[in-house]
Amino acid sequence: MIDETLKSLAIRAMDHSYSPYSKKQVGAAIRLSNGKIYTGCNIENSSYGGTVCAERVAVWKAVSEEGPGIEITEVAVATDADPPWSPCGLCRQVINEFVAKSCHVHLVNKTGTVKTHTHHELLPHGFDRSALERS
Ligand code: THU
């Protein structure tokens, strides 16, 4: 179950979205094993390819403020969509780099829909550093 703090922070992060091209506001909030929460919004670019998703902005903020040892224990992604959007493949891979042993990903929208998955349900058989260390 998602707590109201993480959910409302993800929804509030939508307000800072820079999305003049898609007109889709996305907000994300991630909770770390040290209890801190970082938020992010999608930031688009006229080159399109320079666009960054809300989830990755939240992860970059957390790493740059807390260092590379962060462990993500919970993620909330907020949109106006119904059903709510789930993280794109690239964001799943970036979350995977810093994911804690157990991590729930909540997909939420302003009308109150919440769908919860585990990170490993969203990214089964993910690529990680263990493959590099084995080869
Ligand atoms: N977007 C996110 O912020 N997160 C996702 O997981 C999916 C897509 C953003 C990127 C772009 O600004 C807009 O949504 C449309 O793709």
PDB file of C-alpha atoms and ligand atoms in Angstrom:
ATOM      1  CA  MET A   1       0.000   0.000   0.000  1.00  0.00           C
ATOM      2  CA  ILE A   2       1.230   3.492  -0.808  1.00  0.00           C
ATOM      3  CA  ASP A   3       1.389   6.119   1.904  1.00  0.00           C
ATOM      4  CA  GLU A   4      -0.193   9.485   1.278  1.00  0.00           C
ATOM      5  CA  THR A   5       3.112  11.374   1.577  1.00  0.00           C
ATOM      6  CA  LEU A   6       4.830   9.607  -1.321  1.00  0.00           C
ATOM      7  CA  LYS A   7       1.676   9.805  -3.417  1.00  0.00           C
ATOM      8  CA  SER A   8       1.044  13.485  -2.823  1.00  0.00           C
ATOM      9  CA  LEU A   9       4.700  14.396  -3.415  1.00  0.00           C
ATOM     10  CA  ALA A  10       4.631  12.590  -6.787  1.00  0.00           C
ATOM     11  CA  ILE A  11       1.411  14.387  -7.738  1.00  0.00           C
ATOM     12  CA  ARG A  12       2.791  17.739  -6.577  1.00  0.00           C
ATOM     13  CA  ALA A  13       5.981  17.182  -8.640  1.00  0.00           C
ATOM     14  CA  MET A  14       3.797  17.182 -11.779  1.00  0.00           C
ATOM     15  CA  ASP A  15       3.344  20.936 -11.304  1.00  0.00           C
ATOM     16  CA  HIS A  16       7.002  21.568 -12.202  1.00  0.00           C
ATOM     17  CA  SER A  17       6.878  19.511 -15.409  1.00  0.00           C
ATOM     18  CA  TYR A  18       8.350  21.174 -18.487  1.00  0.00           C
ATOM     19  CA  SER A  19       6.346  19.449 -21.206  1.00  0.00           C
ATOM     20  CA  PRO A  20       5.452  21.901 -23.995  1.00  0.00           C
ATOM     21  CA  TYR A  21       5.740  19.174 -26.675  1.00  0.00           C
ATOM     22  CA  SER A  22       3.824  16.182 -25.276  1.00  0.00           C
ATOM     23  CA  LYS A  23       1.686  18.313 -22.924  1.00  0.00           C
ATOM     24  CA  LYS A  24       1.880  15.352 -20.512  1.00  0.00           C
ATOM     25  CA  GLN A  25       2.875  16.197 -16.967  1.00  0.00           C
ATOM     26  CA  VAL A  26       4.654  13.410 -15.089  1.00  0.00           C
ATOM     27  CA  GLY A  27       5.802  13.471 -11.469  1.00  0.00           C
ATOM     28  CA  ALA A  28       7.833  10.936  -9.530  1.00  0.00           C
ATOM     29  CA  ALA A  29       8.796  10.431  -5.908  1.00  0.00           C
ATOM     30  CA  ILE A  30      11.324   7.873  -4.707  1.00  0.00           C
ATOM     31  CA  ARG A  31      11.933   6.781  -1.146  1.00  0.00           C
ATOM     32  CA  LEU A  32      15.417   5.673  -0.093  1.00  0.00           C
ATOM     33  CA  SER A  33      16.455   3.165   2.564  1.00  0.00           C
ATOM     34  CA  ASN A  34      17.604   6.114   4.727  1.00  0.00           C
ATOM     35  CA  GLY A  35      14.006   7.375   4.703  1.00  0.00           C
ATOM     36  CA  LYS A  36      14.607  10.402   2.491  1.00  0.00           C
ATOM     37  CA  ILE A  37      12.327  11.156  -0.445  1.00  0.00           C
ATOM     38  CA  TYR A  38      13.404  12.760  -3.726  1.00  0.00           C
ATOM     39  CA  THR A  39      11.044  14.004  -6.398  1.00  0.00           C
ATOM     40  CA  GLY A  40      11.329  14.674 -10.110  1.00  0.00           C
ATOM     41  CA  CYS A  41       9.288  15.825 -13.073  1.00  0.00           C
ATOM     42  CA  ASN A  42       9.667  15.239 -16.799  1.00  0.00           C
ATOM     43  CA  ILE A  43      11.785  17.884 -18.551  1.00  0.00           C
ATOM     44  CA  GLU A  44      11.367  17.964 -22.306  1.00  0.00           C
ATOM     45  CA  ASN A  45      13.658  19.438 -24.928  1.00  0.00           C
ATOM     46  CA  SER A  46      13.088  20.821 -28.419  1.00  0.00           C
ATOM     47  CA  SER A  47      15.563  18.208 -29.673  1.00  0.00           C
ATOM     48  CA  TYR A  48      13.113  15.607 -28.266  1.00  0.00           C
ATOM     49  CA  GLY A  49      16.026  13.218 -27.560  1.00  0.00           C
ATOM     50  CA  GLY A  50      17.177  15.504 -24.743  1.00  0.00           C
ATOM     51  CA  THR A  51      13.952  14.858 -22.842  1.00  0.00           C
ATOM     52  CA  VAL A  52      14.325  13.234 -19.429  1.00  0.00           C
ATOM     53  CA  CYS A  53      11.572  11.350 -17.617  1.00  0.00           C
ATOM     54  CA  ALA A  54      10.398  12.264 -14.125  1.00  0.00           C
ATOM     55  CA  GLU A  55      11.688   9.013 -12.608  1.00  0.00           C
ATOM     56  CA  ARG A  56      15.230   9.542 -13.867  1.00  0.00           C
ATOM     57  CA  VAL A  57      15.273  13.148 -12.669  1.00  0.00           C
ATOM     58  CA  ALA A  58      14.361  11.892  -9.178  1.00  0.00           C
ATOM     59  CA  VAL A  59      17.127   9.262  -9.281  1.00  0.00           C
ATOM     60  CA  TRP A  60      19.754  11.771 -10.524  1.00  0.00           C
ATOM     61  CA  LYS A  61      18.778  14.175  -7.745  1.00  0.00           C
ATOM     62  CA  ALA A  62      19.042  11.440  -5.112  1.00  0.00           C
ATOM     63  CA  VAL A  63      22.465  10.217  -6.287  1.00  0.00           C
ATOM     64  CA  SER A  64      23.864  13.722  -6.604  1.00  0.00           C
ATOM     65  CA  GLU A  65      22.686  14.674  -3.115  1.00  0.00           C
ATOM     66  CA  GLU A  66      23.224  11.388  -1.254  1.00  0.00           C
ATOM     67  CA  GLY A  67      26.032   9.677  -3.177  1.00  0.00           C
ATOM     68  CA  PRO A  68      26.231   6.420  -5.122  1.00  0.00           C
ATOM     69  CA  GLY A  69      25.223   4.181  -2.200  1.00  0.00           C
ATOM     70  CA  ILE A  70      21.513   5.010  -2.369  1.00  0.00           C
ATOM     71  CA  GLU A  71      18.956   2.187  -2.208  1.00  0.00           C
ATOM     72  CA  ILE A  72      15.499   2.846  -3.640  1.00  0.00           C
ATOM     73  CA  THR A  73      12.822   1.163  -1.564  1.00  0.00           C
ATOM     74  CA  GLU A  74       9.699   2.683  -3.114  1.00  0.00           C
ATOM     75  CA  VAL A  75       8.716   4.626  -6.240  1.00  0.00           C
ATOM     76  CA  ALA A  76       5.551   6.577  -7.087  1.00  0.00           C
ATOM     77  CA  VAL A  77       4.846   7.778 -10.623  1.00  0.00           C
ATOM     78  CA  ALA A  78       2.019  10.277 -11.111  1.00  0.00           C
ATOM     79  CA  THR A  79       0.213  11.297 -14.295  1.00  0.00           C
ATOM     80  CA  ASP A  80      -3.247  12.450 -15.294  1.00  0.00           C
ATOM     81  CA  ALA A  81      -3.677   9.245 -17.282  1.00  0.00           C
ATOM     82  CA  ASP A  82      -6.186   6.504 -16.584  1.00  0.00           C
ATOM     83  CA  PRO A  83      -4.908   3.851 -16.274  1.00  0.00           C
ATOM     84  CA  PRO A  84      -1.857   5.606 -14.798  1.00  0.00           C
ATOM     85  CA  TRP A  85       1.410   5.347 -16.725  1.00  0.00           C
ATOM     86  CA  SER A  86       4.134   2.976 -15.679  1.00  0.00           C
ATOM     87  CA  PRO A  87       7.860   3.778 -15.988  1.00  0.00           C
ATOM     88  CA  CYS A  88       9.436   3.471 -19.439  1.00  0.00           C
ATOM     89  CA  GLY A  89      12.050   0.788 -20.018  1.00  0.00           C
ATOM     90  CA  LEU A  90      14.974   3.151 -19.649  1.00  0.00           C
ATOM     91  CA  CYS A  91      13.697   4.398 -16.271  1.00  0.00           C
ATOM     92  CA  ARG A  92      13.166   0.807 -15.101  1.00  0.00           C
ATOM     93  CA  GLN A  93      16.794   0.086 -15.977  1.00  0.00           C
ATOM     94  CA  VAL A  94      18.016   3.219 -14.150  1.00  0.00           C
ATOM     95  CA  ILE A  95      15.950   2.335 -11.063  1.00  0.00           C
ATOM     96  CA  ASN A  96      17.414  -1.192 -11.263  1.00  0.00           C
ATOM     97  CA  GLU A  97      20.916   0.219 -10.785  1.00  0.00           C
ATOM     98  CA  PHE A  98      20.025   1.528  -7.315  1.00  0.00           C
ATOM     99  CA  VAL A  99      17.106  -0.673  -6.284  1.00  0.00           C
ATOM    100  CA  ALA A 100      16.882  -2.112  -2.770  1.00  0.00           C
ATOM    101  CA  LYS A 101      16.193  -5.836  -2.272  1.00  0.00           C
ATOM    102  CA  SER A 102      12.504  -5.053  -2.011  1.00  0.00           C
ATOM    103  CA  CYS A 103      10.938  -2.155  -3.919  1.00  0.00           C
ATOM    104  CA  HIS A 104       7.339  -1.373  -4.787  1.00  0.00           C
ATOM    105  CA  VAL A 105       6.438   0.862  -7.717  1.00  0.00           C
ATOM    106  CA  HIS A 106       3.096   2.665  -7.402  1.00  0.00           C
ATOM    107  CA  LEU A 107       1.361   4.076 -10.474  1.00  0.00           C
ATOM    108  CA  VAL A 108      -0.992   6.848  -9.443  1.00  0.00           C
ATOM    109  CA  ASN A 109      -3.187   9.551 -10.878  1.00  0.00           C
ATOM    110  CA  LYS A 110      -5.076  12.535  -9.536  1.00  0.00           C
ATOM    111  CA  THR A 111      -8.415  10.727  -9.610  1.00  0.00           C
ATOM    112  CA  GLY A 112      -7.151   8.283  -7.001  1.00  0.00           C
ATOM    113  CA  THR A 113      -6.278   5.191  -9.035  1.00  0.00           C
ATOM    114  CA  VAL A 114      -3.279   3.371  -7.576  1.00  0.00           C
ATOM    115  CA  LYS A 115      -1.740   0.305  -9.171  1.00  0.00           C
ATOM    116  CA  THR A 116       1.178  -1.302  -7.373  1.00  0.00           C
ATOM    117  CA  HIS A 117       3.818  -3.648  -8.761  1.00  0.00           C
ATOM    118  CA  THR A 118       7.149  -4.804  -7.486  1.00  0.00           C
ATOM    119  CA  HIS A 119      10.152  -3.450  -9.357  1.00  0.00           C
ATOM    120  CA  HIS A 120      11.068  -7.012 -10.345  1.00  0.00           C
ATOM    121  CA  GLU A 121       7.619  -7.554 -11.869  1.00  0.00           C
ATOM    122  CA  LEU A 122       8.245  -4.520 -14.074  1.00  0.00           C
ATOM    123  CA  LEU A 123      11.802  -5.533 -14.952  1.00  0.00           C
ATOM    124  CA  PRO A 124      12.270  -9.293 -14.736  1.00  0.00           C
ATOM    125  CA  HIS A 125      15.746 -10.584 -15.601  1.00  0.00           C
ATOM    126  CA  GLY A 126      17.150  -7.021 -15.522  1.00  0.00           C
ATOM    127  CA  PHE A 127      20.730  -6.317 -16.526  1.00  0.00           C
ATOM    128  CA  ASP A 128      22.988  -5.377 -13.655  1.00  0.00           C
ATOM    129  CA  ARG A 129      26.595  -5.175 -12.509  1.00  0.00           C
ATOM    130  CA  SER A 130      26.733  -8.875 -11.579  1.00  0.00           C
ATOM    131  CA  ALA A 131      26.820  -9.745 -15.285  1.00  0.00           C
ATOM    132  CA  LEU A 132      29.842  -7.483 -15.781  1.00  0.00           C
ATOM    133  CA  GLU A 133      31.601  -8.912 -12.754  1.00  0.00           C
ATOM    134  CA  ARG A 134      31.062 -12.516 -13.952  1.00  0.00           C
ATOM    135  CA  SER A 135      32.390 -12.034 -17.464  1.00  0.00           C
TER     136      SER A 135
HETATM  137  N1  THU B   1       7.604  10.252 -19.354  1.00  0.00           N
HETATM  138  C1  THU B   1       8.030  10.207 -18.056  1.00  0.00           C
HETATM  139  O1  THU B   1       8.329  11.241 -17.446  1.00  0.00           O
HETATM  140  N2  THU B   1       8.114   9.004 -17.462  1.00  0.00           N
HETATM  141  C2  THU B   1       7.831   7.813 -18.072  1.00  0.00           C
HETATM  142  O2  THU B   1       8.091   6.767 -17.509  1.00  0.00           O
HETATM  143  C3  THU B   1       7.179   7.816 -19.379  1.00  0.00           C
HETATM  144  C4  THU B   1       7.271   9.090 -20.137  1.00  0.00           C
HETATM  145  C5  THU B   1       7.525  11.559 -20.006  1.00  0.00           C
HETATM  146  C6  THU B   1       8.550  11.778 -21.084  1.00  0.00           C
HETATM  147  C7  THU B   1       7.856  12.819 -21.953  1.00  0.00           C
HETATM  148  O3  THU B   1       8.103  14.098 -21.419  1.00  0.00           O
HETATM  149  C8  THU B   1       6.380  12.508 -21.788  1.00  0.00           C
HETATM  150  O4  THU B   1       6.266  11.707 -20.634  1.00  0.00           O
HETATM  151  C9  THU B   1       5.769  11.798 -22.990  1.00  0.00           C
HETATM  152  O5  THU B   1       6.467  10.646 -23.286  1.00  0.00           O
END
